[in-house]
PDB file of N, CA and C in Angstrom:
ATOM      1  N   MET A 186       0.792  -1.187   0.184  1.00 81.00           N
ATOM      2  CA  MET A 186      -0.248   0.022  -0.166  1.00 81.00           C
ATOM      3  C   MET A 186       0.899   1.280  -0.150  1.00 81.00           C
ATOM      4  N   ASN A 187       0.758   2.098  -0.971  1.00 91.00           N
ATOM      5  CA  ASN A 187       1.639   3.346  -0.955  1.00 91.00           C
ATOM      6  C   ASN A 187       0.835   4.489  -0.068  1.00 91.00           C
ATOM      7  N   ILE A 188       1.763   5.429   0.169  1.00 93.00           N
ATOM      8  CA  ILE A 188       1.290   6.391   1.184  1.00 93.00           C
ATOM      9  C   ILE A 188       0.042   7.214   0.915  1.00 93.00           C
ATOM     10  N   GLU A 189      -0.212   7.469  -0.538  1.00 93.00           N
ATOM     11  CA  GLU A 189      -1.635   8.189  -0.878  1.00 93.00           C
ATOM     12  C   GLU A 189      -2.574   6.995  -0.493  1.00 93.00           C
ATOM     13  N   GLU A 190      -2.688   5.766  -0.818  1.00 93.00           N
ATOM     14  CA  GLU A 190      -3.795   4.722  -0.372  1.00 93.00           C
ATOM     15  C   GLU A 190      -4.065   4.730   1.147  1.00 93.00           C
ATOM     16  N   ARG A 191      -2.653   4.873   1.774  1.00 93.00           N
ATOM     17  CA  ARG A 191      -2.893   4.929   3.376  1.00 93.00           C
ATOM     18  C   ARG A 191      -3.347   6.155   3.884  1.00 93.00           C
ATOM     19  N   LEU A 192      -3.160   7.170   3.191  1.00 92.00           N
ATOM     20  CA  LEU A 192      -3.808   8.578   3.832  1.00 92.00           C
ATOM     21  C   LEU A 192      -5.162   8.522   3.393  1.00 92.00           C
ATOM     22  N   HIS A 193      -5.491   7.757   1.954  1.00 90.00           N
ATOM     23  CA  HIS A 193      -7.034   7.947   1.776  1.00 90.00           C
ATOM     24  C   HIS A 193      -7.931   7.066   3.101  1.00 90.00           C
ATOM     25  N   LEU A 194      -7.255   5.817   3.095  1.00 95.00           N
ATOM     26  CA  LEU A 194      -7.758   4.992   4.186  1.00 95.00           C
ATOM     27  C   LEU A 194      -8.116   5.450   5.519  1.00 95.00           C
ATOM     28  N   ILE A 195      -7.146   6.258   6.043  1.00 94.00           N
ATOM     29  CA  ILE A 195      -7.065   7.036   7.145  1.00 94.00           C
ATOM     30  C   ILE A 195      -8.207   8.062   7.299  1.00 94.00           C
ATOM     31  N   LYS A 196      -8.139   8.921   6.022  1.00 91.00           N
ATOM     32  CA  LYS A 196      -8.987   9.856   5.994  1.00 91.00           C
ATOM     33  C   LYS A 196     -10.861   9.144   6.083  1.00 91.00           C
ATOM     34  N   SER A 197     -10.745   8.220   5.245  1.00 93.00           N
ATOM     35  CA  SER A 197     -12.194   7.598   5.314  1.00 93.00           C
ATOM     36  C   SER A 197     -12.414   6.928   6.792  1.00 93.00           C
ATOM     37  N   PHE A 198     -11.461   6.310   7.421  1.00 95.00           N
ATOM     38  CA  PHE A 198     -11.557   5.983   8.882  1.00 95.00           C
ATOM     39  C   PHE A 198     -11.936   7.125   9.831  1.00 95.00           C
ATOM     40  N   ASN A 199     -11.424   8.290   9.528  1.00 92.00           N
ATOM     41  CA  ASN A 199     -11.755   9.386  10.612  1.00 92.00           C
ATOM     42  C   ASN A 199     -13.384   9.801  10.209  1.00 92.00           C
ATOM     43  N   LEU A 200     -13.760   9.622   8.745  1.00 89.00           N
ATOM     44  CA  LEU A 200     -15.025  10.138   8.682  1.00 89.00           C
ATOM     45  C   LEU A 200     -16.173   9.102   8.989  1.00 89.00           C
ATOM     46  N   TYR A 201     -15.818   7.813   8.861  1.00 93.00           N
ATOM     47  CA  TYR A 201     -16.820   6.601   9.147  1.00 93.00           C
ATOM     48  C   TYR A 201     -16.523   5.841  10.379  1.00 93.00           C
ATOM     49  N   LYS A 202     -15.555   6.242  11.051  1.00 94.00           N
ATOM     50  CA  LYS A 202     -15.363   5.366  12.583  1.00 94.00           C
ATOM     51  C   LYS A 202     -16.287   5.205  13.301  1.00 94.00           C
ATOM     52  N   ASN A 203     -17.276   6.061  13.306  1.00 93.00           N
ATOM     53  CA  ASN A 203     -18.534   5.873  14.247  1.00 93.00           C
ATOM     54  C   ASN A 203     -19.501   4.790  13.643  1.00 93.00           C
ATOM     55  N   LEU A 204     -19.239   4.052  12.477  1.00 94.00           N
ATOM     56  CA  LEU A 204     -20.088   3.055  12.182  1.00 94.00           C
ATOM     57  C   LEU A 204     -19.382   1.991  12.348  1.00 94.00           C
ATOM     58  N   LEU A 205     -18.090   1.823  12.922  1.00 97.00           N
ATOM     59  CA  LEU A 205     -17.490   0.593  13.134  1.00 97.00           C
ATOM     60  C   LEU A 205     -17.514   0.252  14.487  1.00 97.00           C
ATOM     61  N   THR A 206     -17.355  -1.042  14.923  1.00 97.00           N
ATOM     62  CA  THR A 206     -17.529  -1.714  16.153  1.00 97.00           C
ATOM     63  C   THR A 206     -16.184  -1.063  17.043  1.00 97.00           C
ATOM     64  N   GLU A 207     -16.053  -0.965  18.359  1.00 97.00           N
ATOM     65  CA  GLU A 207     -14.994  -0.524  19.276  1.00 97.00           C
ATOM     66  C   GLU A 207     -13.809  -1.502  18.903  1.00 97.00           C
ATOM     67  N   LYS A 208     -14.009  -2.865  18.561  1.00 97.00           N
ATOM     68  CA  LYS A 208     -12.863  -3.640  18.432  1.00 97.00           C
ATOM     69  C   LYS A 208     -12.280  -3.422  16.957  1.00 97.00           C
ATOM     70  N   GLN A 209     -13.172  -2.996  15.897  1.00 97.00           N
ATOM     71  CA  GLN A 209     -12.560  -2.480  14.603  1.00 97.00           C
ATOM     72  C   GLN A 209     -11.769  -1.336  14.829  1.00 97.00           C
ATOM     73  N   LYS A 210     -12.521  -0.298  15.474  1.00 97.00           N
ATOM     74  CA  LYS A 210     -11.647   0.928  15.776  1.00 97.00           C
ATOM     75  C   LYS A 210     -10.277   0.782  16.329  1.00 97.00           C
ATOM     76  N   GLU A 211     -10.310  -0.072  17.536  1.00 97.00           N
ATOM     77  CA  GLU A 211      -9.095  -0.263  18.245  1.00 97.00           C
ATOM     78  C   GLU A 211      -7.919  -1.075  17.275  1.00 97.00           C
ATOM     79  N   ILE A 212      -8.596  -2.060  16.735  1.00 98.00           N
ATOM     80  CA  ILE A 212      -7.347  -2.660  15.822  1.00 98.00           C
ATOM     81  C   ILE A 212      -6.752  -1.655  14.377  1.00 98.00           C
ATOM     82  N   PHE A 213      -7.843  -0.929  13.928  1.00 98.00           N
ATOM     83  CA  PHE A 213      -7.424  -0.113  12.795  1.00 98.00           C
ATOM     84  C   PHE A 213      -6.354   0.823  13.577  1.00 98.00           C
ATOM     85  N   THR A 214      -6.741   1.557  14.590  1.00 97.00           N
ATOM     86  CA  THR A 214      -5.811   2.674  14.988  1.00 97.00           C
ATOM     87  C   THR A 214      -4.637   2.110  15.681  1.00 97.00           C
ATOM     88  N   SER A 215      -4.510   0.853  15.884  1.00 97.00           N
ATOM     89  CA  SER A 215      -3.329   0.209  16.563  1.00 97.00           C
ATOM     90  C   SER A 215      -2.209   0.056  15.233  1.00 97.00           C
ATOM     91  N   TYR A 216      -2.818  -0.530  14.294  1.00 97.00           N
ATOM     92  CA  TYR A 216      -2.189  -0.742  12.916  1.00 97.00           C
ATOM     93  C   TYR A 216      -1.731   0.448  12.294  1.00 97.00           C
ATOM     94  N   TYR A 217      -2.651   1.356  11.945  1.00 96.00           N
ATOM     95  CA  TYR A 217      -2.570   2.485  11.029  1.00 96.00           C
ATOM     96  C   TYR A 217      -1.957   3.840  11.704  1.00 96.00           C
ATOM     97  N   PHE A 218      -2.341   4.148  13.160  1.00 96.00           N
ATOM     98  CA  PHE A 218      -1.987   5.335  13.737  1.00 96.00           C
ATOM     99  C   PHE A 218      -0.839   5.089  14.663  1.00 96.00           C
ATOM    100  N   TYR A 219      -0.487   3.940  15.193  1.00 96.00           N
ATOM    101  CA  TYR A 219       0.373   3.312  16.386  1.00 96.00           C
ATOM    102  C   TYR A 219       1.320   2.586  15.534  1.00 96.00           C
ATOM    103  N   ASP A 220       1.166   2.220  14.310  1.00 95.00           N
ATOM    104  CA  ASP A 220       2.151   1.347  13.535  1.00 95.00           C
ATOM    105  C   ASP A 220       2.728   0.130  14.118  1.00 95.00           C
ATOM    106  N   LEU A 221       1.782  -0.625  15.045  1.00 97.00           N
ATOM    107  CA  LEU A 221       1.988  -1.767  15.470  1.00 97.00           C
ATOM    108  C   LEU A 221       1.936  -2.930  14.681  1.00 97.00           C
ATOM    109  N   SER A 222       2.492  -4.034  14.629  1.00 97.00           N
ATOM    110  CA  SER A 222       2.710  -5.065  13.810  1.00 97.00           C
ATOM    111  C   SER A 222       1.359  -6.069  13.927  1.00 97.00           C
ATOM    112  N   LEU A 223       1.193  -6.710  13.197  1.00 97.00           N
ATOM    113  CA  LEU A 223      -0.200  -7.621  13.232  1.00 97.00           C
ATOM    114  C   LEU A 223       0.154  -8.626  14.541  1.00 97.00           C
ATOM    115  N   SER A 224       1.359  -9.022  14.568  1.00 97.00           N
ATOM    116  CA  SER A 224       1.628  -9.960  15.840  1.00 97.00           C
ATOM    117  C   SER A 224       1.592  -9.210  17.062  1.00 97.00           C
ATOM    118  N   GLU A 225       1.858  -7.933  17.187  1.00 98.00           N
ATOM    119  CA  GLU A 225       1.604  -7.285  18.498  1.00 98.00           C
ATOM    120  C   GLU A 225       0.050  -6.906  18.525  1.00 98.00           C
ATOM    121  N   ILE A 226      -0.422  -6.708  17.578  1.00 97.00           N
ATOM    122  CA  ILE A 226      -2.024  -6.472  17.736  1.00 97.00           C
ATOM    123  C   ILE A 226      -2.641  -7.671  18.282  1.00 97.00           C
ATOM    124  N   SER A 227      -2.102  -8.858  17.585  1.00 97.00           N
ATOM    125  CA  SER A 227      -2.777 -10.206  17.841  1.00 97.00           C
ATOM    126  C   SER A 227      -2.582 -10.585  19.504  1.00 97.00           C
ATOM    127  N   ASP A 228      -1.328 -10.293  19.798  1.00 97.00           N
ATOM    128  CA  ASP A 228      -1.046 -10.559  21.232  1.00 97.00           C
ATOM    129  C   ASP A 228      -1.866  -9.736  22.265  1.00 97.00           C
ATOM    130  N   MET A 229      -2.045  -8.214  21.819  1.00 96.00           N
ATOM    131  CA  MET A 229      -2.819  -7.671  22.726  1.00 96.00           C
ATOM    132  C   MET A 229      -4.398  -8.003  22.689  1.00 96.00           C
ATOM    133  N   ASN A 230      -4.787  -8.426  21.833  1.00 94.00           N
ATOM    134  CA  ASN A 230      -6.124  -8.995  21.442  1.00 94.00           C
ATOM    135  C   ASN A 230      -6.492 -10.230  21.871  1.00 94.00           C
ATOM    136  N   LYS A 231      -5.337 -11.007  22.164  1.00 96.00           N
ATOM    137  CA  LYS A 231      -5.494 -12.408  22.624  1.00 96.00           C
ATOM    138  C   LYS A 231      -6.232 -13.411  21.335  1.00 96.00           C
ATOM    139  N   SER A 232      -5.893 -12.899  19.988  1.00 96.00           N
ATOM    140  CA  SER A 232      -6.403 -13.230  18.938  1.00 96.00           C
ATOM    141  C   SER A 232      -5.047 -13.841  17.854  1.00 96.00           C
ATOM    142  N   SER A 233      -5.626 -14.628  16.836  1.00 97.00           N
ATOM    143  CA  SER A 233      -4.365 -14.766  15.890  1.00 97.00           C
ATOM    144  C   SER A 233      -4.092 -13.701  14.948  1.00 97.00           C
ATOM    145  N   ARG A 234      -3.104 -13.811  14.529  1.00 97.00           N
ATOM    146  CA  ARG A 234      -2.540 -13.021  13.510  1.00 97.00           C
ATOM    147  C   ARG A 234      -3.375 -12.924  12.213  1.00 97.00           C
ATOM    148  N   SER A 235      -3.936 -14.249  11.898  1.00 97.00           N
ATOM    149  CA  SER A 235      -4.757 -13.924  10.823  1.00 97.00           C
ATOM    150  C   SER A 235      -6.054 -13.324  11.162  1.00 97.00           C
ATOM    151  N   PHE A 236      -6.714 -13.481  12.234  1.00 97.00           N
ATOM    152  CA  PHE A 236      -7.872 -12.780  12.539  1.00 97.00           C
ATOM    153  C   PHE A 236      -7.587 -11.311  12.422  1.00 97.00           C
ATOM    154  N   ILE A 237      -6.419 -10.873  12.841  1.00 97.00           N
ATOM    155  CA  ILE A 237      -6.244  -9.279  12.827  1.00 97.00           C
ATOM    156  C   ILE A 237      -6.093  -8.824  11.470  1.00 97.00           C
ATOM    157  N   GLN A 238      -5.341  -9.630  10.738  1.00 97.00           N
ATOM    158  CA  GLN A 238      -5.171  -9.421   9.109  1.00 97.00           C
ATOM    159  C   GLN A 238      -6.536  -9.376   8.455  1.00 97.00           C
ATOM    160  N   ALA A 239      -7.387 -10.396   8.783  1.00 98.00           N
ATOM    161  CA  ALA A 239      -8.853 -10.401   8.089  1.00 98.00           C
ATOM    162  C   ALA A 239      -9.498  -9.317   8.763  1.00 98.00           C
ATOM    163  N   GLU A 240      -9.556  -8.781   9.761  1.00 97.00           N
ATOM    164  CA  GLU A 240     -10.453  -7.731  10.326  1.00 97.00           C
ATOM    165  C   GLU A 240     -10.146  -6.526   9.671  1.00 97.00           C
ATOM    166  N   LEU A 241      -8.624  -6.235   9.534  1.00 97.00           N
ATOM    167  CA  LEU A 241      -8.179  -5.207   8.786  1.00 97.00           C
ATOM    168  C   LEU A 241      -8.814  -4.887   7.648  1.00 97.00           C
ATOM    169  N   LYS A 242      -8.673  -6.102   6.735  1.00 97.00           N
ATOM    170  CA  LYS A 242      -9.464  -6.204   5.524  1.00 97.00           C
ATOM    171  C   LYS A 242     -10.688  -5.774   5.658  1.00 97.00           C
ATOM    172  N   ARG A 243     -11.659  -6.369   6.703  1.00 98.00           N
ATOM    173  CA  ARG A 243     -12.893  -6.154   6.565  1.00 98.00           C
ATOM    174  C   ARG A 243     -13.275  -4.513   6.701  1.00 98.00           C
ATOM    175  N   VAL A 244     -12.477  -4.304   7.826  1.00 98.00           N
ATOM    176  CA  VAL A 244     -12.596  -2.666   7.940  1.00 98.00           C
ATOM    177  C   VAL A 244     -12.394  -1.847   6.843  1.00 98.00           C
ATOM    178  N   LYS A 245     -11.490  -2.053   5.965  1.00 97.00           N
ATOM    179  CA  LYS A 245     -11.063  -1.511   4.792  1.00 97.00           C
ATOM    180  C   LYS A 245     -12.124  -1.520   3.861  1.00 97.00           C
ATOM    181  N   ASP A 246     -12.694  -2.686   3.695  1.00 97.00           N
ATOM    182  CA  ASP A 246     -14.010  -3.083   2.719  1.00 97.00           C
ATOM    183  C   ASP A 246     -14.970  -2.308   3.190  1.00 97.00           C
ATOM    184  N   LYS A 247     -15.269  -1.972   4.275  1.00 97.00           N
ATOM    185  CA  LYS A 247     -16.431  -1.480   5.043  1.00 97.00           C
ATOM    186  C   LYS A 247     -16.400   0.056   4.612  1.00 97.00           C
ATOM    187  N   LEU A 248     -15.250   0.511   5.044  1.00 96.00           N
ATOM    188  CA  LEU A 248     -14.793   1.878   4.702  1.00 96.00           C
ATOM    189  C   LEU A 248     -15.207   2.401   3.274  1.00 96.00           C
ATOM    190  N   GLU A 249     -14.683   1.483   2.312  1.00 95.00           N
ATOM    191  CA  GLU A 249     -14.968   1.565   0.961  1.00 95.00           C
ATOM    192  C   GLU A 249     -16.407   1.635   0.689  1.00 95.00           C
ATOM    193  N   ASP A 250     -17.219   0.829   1.246  1.00 95.00           N
ATOM    194  CA  ASP A 250     -18.662   0.791   1.126  1.00 95.00           C
ATOM    195  C   ASP A 250     -19.233   1.974   1.649  1.00 95.00           C
ATOM    196  N   PHE A 251     -18.987   2.363   2.833  1.00 94.00           N
ATOM    197  CA  PHE A 251     -19.579   3.682   3.299  1.00 94.00           C
ATOM    198  C   PHE A 251     -19.296   4.719   2.414  1.00 94.00           C
ATOM    199  N   GLU A 252     -18.268   4.884   1.800  1.00 91.00           N
ATOM    200  CA  GLU A 252     -17.867   6.121   1.082  1.00 91.00           C
ATOM    201  C   GLU A 252     -18.642   5.853  -0.537  1.00 91.00           C
ATOM    202  N   MET A 253     -18.871   4.568  -0.741  1.00 93.00           N
ATOM    203  CA  MET A 253     -19.338   4.456  -1.956  1.00 93.00           C
ATOM    204  C   MET A 253     -21.124   4.848  -1.734  1.00 93.00           C
ATOM    205  N   LYS A 254     -21.607   4.565  -0.659  1.00 93.00           N
ATOM    206  CA  LYS A 254     -23.005   4.760  -0.300  1.00 93.00           C
ATOM    207  C   LYS A 254     -23.350   6.233   0.047  1.00 93.00           C
ATOM    208  N   LEU A 255     -22.458   6.723   1.094  1.00 88.00           N
ATOM    209  CA  LEU A 255     -22.458   8.250   1.683  1.00 88.00           C
ATOM    210  C   LEU A 255     -21.820   9.236   0.928  1.00 88.00           C
ATOM    211  N   ARG A 256     -20.857   8.977   0.202  1.00 88.00           N
ATOM    212  CA  ARG A 256     -19.919   9.994  -0.498  1.00 88.00           C
ATOM    213  C   ARG A 256     -19.656  11.182   0.368  1.00 88.00           C
ATOM    214  N   LEU A 257     -19.131  11.003   1.545  1.00 84.00           N
ATOM    215  CA  LEU A 257     -18.924  12.131   2.206  1.00 84.00           C
ATOM    216  C   LEU A 257     -17.779  12.713   1.942  1.00 84.00           C
ATOM    217  N   GLU A 258     -16.717  12.092   1.397  1.00 85.00           N
ATOM    218  CA  GLU A 258     -15.590  12.685   1.059  1.00 85.00           C
ATOM    219  C   GLU A 258     -15.706  13.490  -0.151  1.00 85.00           C
ATOM    220  N   GLU A 259     -16.663  12.941  -1.146  1.00 84.00           N
ATOM    221  CA  GLU A 259     -16.975  13.907  -2.308  1.00 84.00           C
ATOM    222  C   GLU A 259     -17.600  15.127  -1.881  1.00 84.00           C
ATOM    223  N   LYS A 260     -18.552  15.133  -0.883  1.00 81.00           N
ATOM    224  CA  LYS A 260     -19.283  16.068  -0.432  1.00 81.00           C
ATOM    225  C   LYS A 260     -18.291  16.991   0.132  1.00 81.00           C
ATOM    226  N   ILE A 261     -17.338  16.812   0.818  1.00 79.00           N
ATOM    227  CA  ILE A 261     -16.445  17.512   1.380  1.00 79.00           C
ATOM    228  C   ILE A 261     -15.791  18.179   0.588  1.00 79.00           C
ATOM    229  N   GLN A 262     -15.177  17.679  -0.381  1.00 81.00           N
ATOM    230  CA  GLN A 262     -14.647  18.420  -1.532  1.00 81.00           C
ATOM    231  C   GLN A 262     -15.205  19.372  -2.345  1.00 81.00           C
ATOM    232  N   LYS A 263     -16.543  19.167  -2.474  1.00 81.00           N
ATOM    233  CA  LYS A 263     -17.496  20.126  -3.255  1.00 81.00           C
ATOM    234  C   LYS A 263     -17.578  21.322  -2.086  1.00 81.00           C
ATOM    235  N   ILE A 264     -17.688  21.265  -0.801  1.00 78.00           N
ATOM    236  CA  ILE A 264     -17.941  22.329   0.226  1.00 78.00           C
ATOM    237  C   ILE A 264     -16.706  23.203   0.170  1.00 78.00           C
ATOM    238  N   GLU A 265     -15.522  22.383  -0.003  1.00 79.00           N
ATOM    239  CA  GLU A 265     -14.203  23.054   0.245  1.00 79.00           C
ATOM    240  C   GLU A 265     -14.149  24.157  -1.170  1.00 79.00           C
ATOM    241  N   LYS A 266     -14.655  23.775  -2.182  1.00 81.00           N
ATOM    242  CA  LYS A 266     -14.566  24.663  -3.168  1.00 81.00           C
ATOM    243  C   LYS A 266     -15.703  25.876  -3.349  1.00 81.00           C
ATOM    244  N   LEU A 267     -16.677  25.760  -2.368  1.00 78.00           N
ATOM    245  CA  LEU A 267     -17.840  26.519  -2.478  1.00 78.00           C
ATOM    246  C   LEU A 267     -17.198  28.026  -2.009  1.00 78.00           C
ATOM    247  N   ASP A 268     -17.693  29.162  -2.659  1.00 78.00           N
ATOM    248  CA  ASP A 268     -17.579  30.486  -2.649  1.00 78.00           C
ATOM    249  C   ASP A 268     -18.271  30.986  -1.186  1.00 78.00           C
ATOM    250  N   VAL A 269     -18.050  30.607  -0.044  1.00 78.00           N
ATOM    251  CA  VAL A 269     -18.949  31.060   1.013  1.00 78.00           C
ATOM    252  C   VAL A 269     -17.548  31.455   1.963  1.00 78.00           C
ATOM    253  N   LYS A 270     -18.073  32.174   3.203  1.00 82.00           N
ATOM    254  CA  LYS A 270     -17.084  32.626   4.092  1.00 82.00           C
ATOM    255  C   LYS A 270     -16.454  31.416   4.598  1.00 82.00           C
ATOM    256  N   GLU A 271     -15.188  31.631   4.845  1.00 82.00           N
ATOM    257  CA  GLU A 271     -14.533  30.572   5.537  1.00 82.00           C
ATOM    258  C   GLU A 271     -15.091  30.084   6.850  1.00 82.00           C
ATOM    259  N   ASP A 272     -15.645  30.800   7.588  1.00 83.00           N
ATOM    260  CA  ASP A 272     -16.101  30.378   9.099  1.00 83.00           C
ATOM    261  C   ASP A 272     -17.306  29.571   8.889  1.00 83.00           C
ATOM    262  N   ILE A 273     -18.137  29.605   7.974  1.00 81.00           N
ATOM    263  CA  ILE A 273     -19.198  29.086   7.427  1.00 81.00           C
ATOM    264  C   ILE A 273     -18.808  27.698   6.881  1.00 81.00           C
ATOM    265  N   LYS A 274     -17.852  27.721   6.193  1.00 77.00           N
ATOM    266  CA  LYS A 274     -17.501  26.371   5.261  1.00 77.00           C
ATOM    267  C   LYS A 274     -16.728  25.653   6.261  1.00 77.00           C
ATOM    268  N   ALA A 275     -15.940  26.211   7.160  1.00 82.00           N
ATOM    269  CA  ALA A 275     -15.442  25.342   8.272  1.00 82.00           C
ATOM    270  C   ALA A 275     -16.443  24.597   9.252  1.00 82.00           C
ATOM    271  N   GLN A 276     -17.723  25.409   9.656  1.00 82.00           N
ATOM    272  CA  GLN A 276     -18.774  24.796  10.446  1.00 82.00           C
ATOM    273  C   GLN A 276     -19.298  23.646   9.815  1.00 82.00           C
ATOM    274  N   VAL A 277     -19.405  23.807   8.377  1.00 79.00           N
ATOM    275  CA  VAL A 277     -20.104  22.717   7.620  1.00 79.00           C
ATOM    276  C   VAL A 277     -19.351  21.445   7.673  1.00 79.00           C
ATOM    277  N   LEU A 278     -17.880  21.655   7.345  1.00 77.00           N
ATOM    278  CA  LEU A 278     -17.117  20.597   7.362  1.00 77.00           C
ATOM    279  C   LEU A 278     -17.191  20.032   8.626  1.00 77.00           C
ATOM    280  N   ALA A 279     -17.128  20.705   9.588  1.00 80.00           N
ATOM    281  CA  ALA A 279     -16.759  20.057  11.141  1.00 80.00           C
ATOM    282  C   ALA A 279     -17.991  19.290  11.560  1.00 80.00           C
ATOM    283  N   ILE A 280     -19.054  19.525  11.091  1.00 77.00           N
ATOM    284  CA  ILE A 280     -20.403  18.831  11.342  1.00 77.00           C
ATOM    285  C   ILE A 280     -20.316  17.437  10.289  1.00 77.00           C
ATOM    286  N   LEU A 281     -19.908  17.534   9.247  1.00 72.00           N
ATOM    287  CA  LEU A 281     -19.495  16.405   8.520  1.00 72.00           C
ATOM    288  C   LEU A 281     -18.871  15.480   8.908  1.00 72.00           C
ATOM    289  N   GLU A 282     -17.744  15.991   9.445  1.00 72.00           N
ATOM    290  CA  GLU A 282     -16.698  14.951   9.885  1.00 72.00           C
ATOM    291  C   GLU A 282     -16.834  14.575  11.109  1.00 72.00           C
ATOM    292  N   ARG A 283     -17.596  15.165  12.072  1.00 73.00           N
ATOM    293  CA  ARG A 283     -18.084  14.579  13.265  1.00 73.00           C
ATOM    294  C   ARG A 283     -19.385  13.673  13.133  1.00 73.00           C
ATOM    295  N   GLY A 284     -20.118  13.843  12.189  1.00 63.00           N
ATOM    296  CA  GLY A 284     -21.173  12.992  11.781  1.00 63.00           C
ATOM    297  C   GLY A 284     -22.444  13.427  12.603  1.00 63.00           C
ATOM    298  N   GLU A 285     -22.344  14.842  12.919  1.00 53.00           N
ATOM    299  CA  GLU A 285     -23.589  15.452  13.580  1.00 53.00           C
ATOM    300  C   GLU A 285     -24.898  15.496  12.637  1.00 53.00           C
ATOM    301  N   ASN A 286     -25.867  15.305  13.304  1.00 51.00           N
ATOM    302  CA  ASN A 286     -27.273  15.384  12.768  1.00 51.00           C
ATOM    303  C   ASN A 286     -27.203  14.111  11.310  1.00 51.00           C
ATOM    304  N   TYR A 287     -26.440  13.374  11.200  1.00 48.00           N
ATOM    305  CA  TYR A 287     -26.527  12.443  10.205  1.00 48.00           C
ATOM    306  C   TYR A 287     -26.610  10.779  10.925  1.00 48.00           C
ATOM    307  N   GLY A 288     -26.778  10.854  12.058  1.00 46.00           N
ATOM    308  CA  GLY A 288     -26.864   9.799  12.852  1.00 46.00           C
ATOM    309  C   GLY A 288     -25.933   8.706  12.915  1.00 46.00           C
ATOM    310  N   LEU A 289     -24.604   9.268  12.602  1.00 41.00           N
ATOM    311  CA  LEU A 289     -23.393   8.606  12.536  1.00 41.00           C
ATOM    312  C   LEU A 289     -22.750   8.394  13.995  1.00 41.00           C
TER     313      LEU A 289
END
């Protein structure tokens, strides 16, 4: 996975993390934010390395599915291009990123 794919995945995680289970969030952040190995994460979770690897794949697939259905990244890009006051734009983006009023 190259750096652009990794950054895209992390951005998707930040948008959709509230739709994941606590265990999925923990595994994802351990791997992508804290740079722990699959073995280290499996030891911490008392599970197999293959389970952690499969869970990371499931999370990645879910994040891609969420974006395909909800298109928040696309909406954020459109909002960033709007010709409105920066403070209003920042408020709208903050709402989208936190999931407020969207049941996320």
